[in-house]
C-alpha positions as a Markdown table, in Angstrom:
| # | Residue | x | y | z |
|---|---|---|---|---|
| 1 | Unk | -46.7 | -30.5 | 11.4 |
| 2 | Unk | -47.0 | -26.7 | 10.4 |
| 3 | Unk | -44.4 | -25.2 | 8.3 |
| 4 | Unk | -43.9 | -21.4 | 9.2 |
| 5 | Unk | -42.0 | -19.2 | 6.8 |
| 6 | Unk | -39.8 | -16.8 | 8.7 |
| 7 | Unk | -40.5 | -13.1 | 8.0 |
| 8 | Unk | -37.6 | -11.5 | 6.3 |
| 9 | Unk | -36.3 | -8.5 | 8.2 |
| 10 | Unk | -33.2 | -7.6 | 6.3 |
| 11 | Unk | -32.9 | -7.9 | 2.5 |
| 12 | Unk | -30.0 | -10.1 | 1.7 |
| 13 | Unk | -28.6 | -8.3 | -1.3 |
| 14 | Unk | -25.8 | -9.7 | -3.3 |
| 15 | Unk | -23.7 | -6.6 | -2.9 |
| 16 | Unk | -23.9 | -3.1 | -1.6 |
| 17 | Unk | -22.3 | -0.1 | -3.3 |
| 18 | Unk | -21.4 | 3.5 | -2.8 |
| 19 | Unk | -21.4 | 4.6 | -6.5 |
| 20 | Unk | -19.1 | 7.5 | -7.3 |
| 21 | Unk | -21.3 | 8.5 | -10.2 |
| 22 | Unk | -24.0 | 9.3 | -7.8 |
| 23 | Unk | -23.8 | 12.5 | -5.8 |
| 24 | Unk | -26.0 | 11.1 | -2.9 |
| 25 | Unk | -23.3 | 8.3 | -2.4 |
| 26 | Unk | -20.7 | 10.9 | -1.2 |
| 27 | Unk | -20.5 | 12.0 | 2.5 |
| 28 | Unk | -21.8 | 15.2 | 3.8 |
| 29 | Unk | -19.5 | 17.9 | 5.1 |
| 30 | Unk | -17.7 | 17.0 | 8.3 |
| 31 | Unk | -18.7 | 13.5 | 7.8 |
| 32 | Unk | -16.5 | 10.4 | 6.8 |
| 33 | Unk | -18.3 | 7.7 | 4.8 |
| 34 | Unk | -19.5 | 6.6 | 1.4 |
| 35 | Unk | -17.6 | 7.0 | -2.0 |
| 36 | Unk | -14.0 | 8.3 | -2.4 |
| 37 | Unk | -13.4 | 11.7 | -4.0 |
| 38 | Unk | -10.7 | 11.7 | -6.7 |
| 39 | Unk | -8.4 | 13.6 | -4.2 |
| 40 | Unk | -8.9 | 10.9 | -1.8 |
| 41 | Unk | -8.2 | 8.1 | -4.4 |
| 42 | Unk | -4.8 | 9.8 | -5.0 |
| 43 | Unk | -4.2 | 10.1 | -1.3 |
| 44 | Unk | -4.5 | 6.3 | -1.1 |
| 45 | Unk | -2.4 | 5.5 | -4.1 |
| 46 | Unk | 0.4 | 7.7 | -2.6 |
| 47 | Unk | 0.7 | 5.4 | 0.2 |
| 48 | Unk | 2.5 | 3.0 | -2.1 |
| 49 | Unk | 5.5 | 5.4 | -2.0 |
| 50 | Unk | 5.8 | 5.0 | 1.7 |
| 51 | Unk | 5.3 | 1.3 | 2.0 |
| 52 | Unk | 7.5 | -1.7 | 0.9 |
| 53 | Unk | 5.5 | -3.8 | -1.7 |
| 54 | Unk | 4.9 | -7.3 | -1.4 |
| 55 | Unk | 3.8 | -10.4 | -3.4 |
| 56 | Unk | 0.2 | -11.6 | -2.3 |
| 57 | Unk | 0.0 | -15.3 | -1.4 |
| 58 | Unk | -2.8 | -17.9 | -1.9 |
| 59 | Unk | -3.1 | -20.1 | 1.1 |
| 60 | Unk | 0.4 | -19.1 | 2.3 |
| 61 | Unk | 2.0 | -19.7 | -1.1 |
| 62 | Unk | 2.9 | -17.4 | -4.1 |
| 63 | Unk | 0.9 | -18.8 | -7.0 |
| 64 | Unk | 1.2 | -16.4 | -10.1 |
| 65 | Unk | -1.0 | -18.8 | -12.3 |
| 66 | Unk | -3.8 | -18.1 | -9.7 |
| 67 | Unk | -3.1 | -14.6 | -8.5 |
| 68 | Unk | -0.6 | -12.0 | -9.7 |
| 69 | Unk | -0.7 | -8.5 | -8.5 |
| 70 | Unk | 1.4 | -5.9 | -6.7 |
| 71 | Unk | 0.4 | -5.2 | -3.1 |
| 72 | Unk | 1.1 | -2.8 | -0.1 |
| 73 | Unk | -0.2 | -3.6 | 3.2 |
| 74 | Unk | -1.7 | -0.6 | 4.9 |
| 75 | Unk | -1.6 | -0.5 | 8.7 |
| 76 | Unk | -3.7 | 1.8 | 11.0 |
| 77 | Unk | -1.7 | 4.9 | 12.0 |
| 78 | Unk | -2.4 | 8.6 | 12.7 |
| 79 | Unk | -2.0 | 9.2 | 9.1 |
| 80 | Unk | -4.2 | 6.6 | 7.8 |
| 81 | Unk | -6.9 | 7.0 | 10.6 |
| 82 | Unk | -9.2 | 8.8 | 8.2 |
| 83 | Unk | -9.1 | 5.9 | 5.7 |
| 84 | Unk | -9.9 | 3.3 | 8.4 |
| 85 | Unk | -12.6 | 5.4 | 9.8 |
| 86 | Unk | -14.3 | 5.9 | 6.4 |
| 87 | Unk | -14.3 | 2.3 | 5.7 |
| 88 | Unk | -15.6 | 1.3 | 9.0 |
| 89 | Unk | -18.3 | 4.0 | 8.9 |
| 90 | Unk | -19.4 | 2.8 | 5.6 |
| 91 | Unk | -19.6 | -0.9 | 6.4 |
| 92 | Unk | -21.6 | -0.1 | 9.7 |
| 93 | Unk | -24.4 | 1.6 | 7.6 |
| 94 | Unk | -24.4 | -1.2 | 4.9 |
| 95 | Unk | -24.3 | -4.0 | 7.3 |
| 96 | Unk | -27.1 | -2.6 | 9.6 |
| 97 | Unk | -29.4 | -2.0 | 6.4 |
| 98 | Unk | -28.7 | -5.1 | 4.3 |
| 99 | Unk | -27.1 | -8.0 | 6.3 |
| 100 | Unk | -27.1 | -7.5 | 10.1 |
| 101 | Unk | -24.1 | -9.8 | 10.4 |
| 102 | Unk | -22.4 | -10.1 | 13.9 |
| 103 | Unk | -19.1 | -8.2 | 13.1 |
| 104 | Unk | -16.1 | -7.0 | 14.9 |
| 105 | Unk | -14.8 | -4.7 | 12.4 |
| 106 | Unk | -11.5 | -4.6 | 10.1 |
| 107 | Unk | -8.7 | -6.7 | 11.9 |
| 108 | Unk | -6.2 | -7.1 | 9.2 |
| 109 | Unk | -4.3 | -4.7 | 7.4 |
| 110 | Unk | -5.8 | -2.9 | 4.3 |
| 111 | Unk | -4.5 | -4.0 | 0.8 |
| 112 | Unk | -3.5 | -1.5 | -1.7 |
| 113 | Unk | -3.2 | -3.4 | -5.1 |
| 114 | Unk | -2.0 | -2.4 | -8.5 |
| 115 | Unk | -2.9 | -4.4 | -11.6 |
| 116 | Unk | -0.5 | -3.4 | -14.2 |
| 117 | Unk | -0.3 | -4.4 | -17.8 |
| 118 | Unk | 3.6 | -3.9 | -18.2 |
| 119 | Unk | 4.0 | -6.6 | -15.7 |
| 120 | Unk | 2.1 | -9.0 | -17.9 |
| 121 | Unk | 4.3 | -12.0 | -19.2 |
| 122 | Unk | 3.6 | -14.0 | -22.3 |
| 123 | Unk | 1.5 | -16.6 | -20.3 |
| 124 | Unk | 0.6 | -14.7 | -17.0 |
| 125 | Unk | -1.1 | -11.3 | -16.7 |
| 126 | Unk | -2.0 | -9.5 | -13.5 |
| 127 | Unk | -5.2 | -11.1 | -12.3 |
| 128 | Unk | -7.0 | -13.1 | -9.5 |
| 129 | Unk | -8.9 | -16.3 | -10.5 |
| 130 | Unk | -12.3 | -17.1 | -9.2 |
| 131 | Unk | -12.3 | -17.5 | -5.3 |
| 132 | Unk | -14.1 | -16.7 | -2.2 |
| 133 | Unk | -12.5 | -14.5 | 0.6 |
| 134 | Unk | -13.4 | -16.9 | 3.7 |
| 135 | Unk | -13.0 | -20.5 | 4.2 |
| 136 | Unk | -10.8 | -22.9 | 6.4 |
| 137 | Unk | -8.1 | -20.4 | 7.0 |
| 138 | Unk | -10.0 | -17.0 | 6.7 |
| 139 | Unk | -13.3 | -18.3 | 8.4 |
| 140 | Unk | -13.7 | -14.9 | 10.2 |
| 141 | Unk | -14.1 | -12.9 | 7.1 |
| 142 | Unk | -17.8 | -11.8 | 6.7 |
| 143 | Unk | -17.9 | -8.7 | 4.3 |
| 144 | Unk | -15.4 | -8.0 | 1.6 |
| 145 | Unk | -14.8 | -4.3 | 0.4 |
| 146 | Unk | -13.2 | -3.2 | -2.8 |
| 147 | Unk | -12.6 | 0.5 | -3.7 |
| 148 | Unk | -12.0 | 1.5 | -7.2 |
| 149 | Unk | -9.1 | 4.0 | -7.1 |
| 150 | Unk | -8.5 | 4.4 | -11.0 |
| 151 | Unk | -10.5 | 6.1 | -13.6 |
| 152 | Unk | -11.9 | 3.2 | -15.9 |
| 153 | Unk | -10.6 | 5.1 | -18.7 |
| 154 | Unk | -7.1 | 4.3 | -17.7 |
| 155 | Unk | -7.1 | 0.6 | -18.3 |
| 156 | Unk | -8.7 | -2.3 | -20.0 |
| 157 | Unk | -9.6 | -5.7 | -18.3 |
| 158 | Unk | -9.0 | -6.0 | -14.7 |
| 159 | Unk | -12.8 | -6.2 | -14.1 |
| 160 | Unk | -14.1 | -7.2 | -10.6 |
| 161 | Unk | -16.9 | -9.9 | -11.2 |
| 162 | Unk | -19.2 | -11.4 | -8.5 |
| 163 | Unk | -20.7 | -14.7 | -9.3 |
| 164 | Unk | -24.2 | -15.1 | -7.5 |
| 165 | Unk | -25.5 | -17.0 | -10.6 |
| 166 | Unk | -24.3 | -18.2 | -13.8 |
| 167 | Unk | -23.5 | -14.9 | -15.2 |
| 168 | Unk | -21.4 | -12.3 | -13.4 |
| 169 | Unk | -23.0 | -9.3 | -11.8 |
| 170 | Unk | -22.4 | -6.0 | -13.6 |
| 171 | Unk | -20.8 | -3.7 | -11.1 |
| 172 | Unk | -20.4 | 0.2 | -11.1 |
| 173 | Unk | -16.8 | 1.3 | -11.5 |
| 174 | Unk | -16.6 | 5.0 | -11.5 |
| 175 | Unk | -13.6 | 6.3 | -9.7 |
| 176 | Unk | -14.0 | 6.2 | -6.0 |
| 177 | Unk | -16.8 | 3.6 | -5.9 |
| 178 | Unk | -16.8 | 1.2 | -2.9 |
| 179 | Unk | -18.4 | -2.3 | -3.5 |
| 180 | Unk | -19.2 | -4.4 | -0.3 |
| 181 | Unk | -20.3 | -8.0 | -0.6 |
| 182 | Unk | -20.5 | -11.3 | 1.6 |
| 183 | Unk | -17.1 | -12.9 | 1.7 |
| 184 | Unk | -18.7 | -16.2 | 0.8 |
| 185 | Unk | -19.5 | -14.9 | -2.7 |
| 186 | Unk | -17.6 | -16.3 | -5.6 |
| 187 | Unk | -15.5 | -13.5 | -7.4 |
| 188 | Unk | -12.5 | -12.8 | -9.5 |
| 189 | Unk | -10.5 | -10.0 | -11.0 |
| 190 | Unk | -10.1 | -10.6 | -14.8 |
| 191 | Unk | -6.5 | -10.3 | -16.5 |
| 192 | Unk | -5.4 | -6.8 | -17.1 |
| 193 | Unk | -5.0 | -6.0 | -20.8 |
| 194 | Unk | -3.9 | -2.3 | -20.9 |
| 195 | Unk | -2.8 | 0.4 | -18.6 |
| 196 | Unk | -2.9 | 0.4 | -14.8 |
| 197 | Unk | -5.6 | -0.2 | -12.2 |
| 198 | Unk | -5.4 | 0.5 | -8.5 |
| 199 | Unk | -7.7 | -0.8 | -5.9 |
| 200 | Unk | -8.0 | -0.9 | -2.2 |
| 201 | Unk | -9.4 | -4.2 | -0.6 |
| 202 | Unk | -10.1 | -5.2 | 3.0 |
| 203 | Unk | -12.3 | -7.6 | 5.0 |
| 204 | Unk | -14.7 | -7.0 | 7.8 |
| 205 | Unk | -14.5 | -9.9 | 10.3 |
| 206 | Unk | -16.7 | -11.4 | 13.0 |
| 207 | Unk | -17.7 | -14.7 | 14.7 |
| 208 | Unk | -18.2 | -17.7 | 12.5 |
| 209 | Unk | -21.7 | -17.9 | 10.6 |
| 210 | Unk | -24.1 | -19.9 | 12.4 |
């Protein structure tokens, strides 16, 4: 028997990123992709004034000891079309370059999140324990997207951490940065200590991995 090592066509990187600290990671005029500008971040945050907030669940149940954060579900509409298109355009490029997964697109609502220190109780702070985004219930999730909407100077804690090995990945977090990663990667959002952190998250879906 002869073992043949397959040729790697796509680099299966741990995460992709449109880093808002890098000028080349922003779109060109008349295009819609890449890192978010400060004005776009504010525009997304302002959606919280138009939508009723909700408490996110874990496996269909509210579990503050595992996840506590304020959330707003953002549906597709004429006013949010630019936002959906920016996310879809961005993931198309990242997926074609790095992963080449079979994907359909974003099929669930976007999630606008706010981790706020003033919500902290003595035993529970806004956070999200270690987890993965796909599994038995959400098997169709393939790529997770997280957009940093707040200036990192405005808060302490609330760090997005990806675990592809023993130590967590150090992620860029300039305001407007978009991080994309396979939904099977273990990750967490650490407890917020001070201030307020806004983020936008969503999942790109497709047929089951095979």
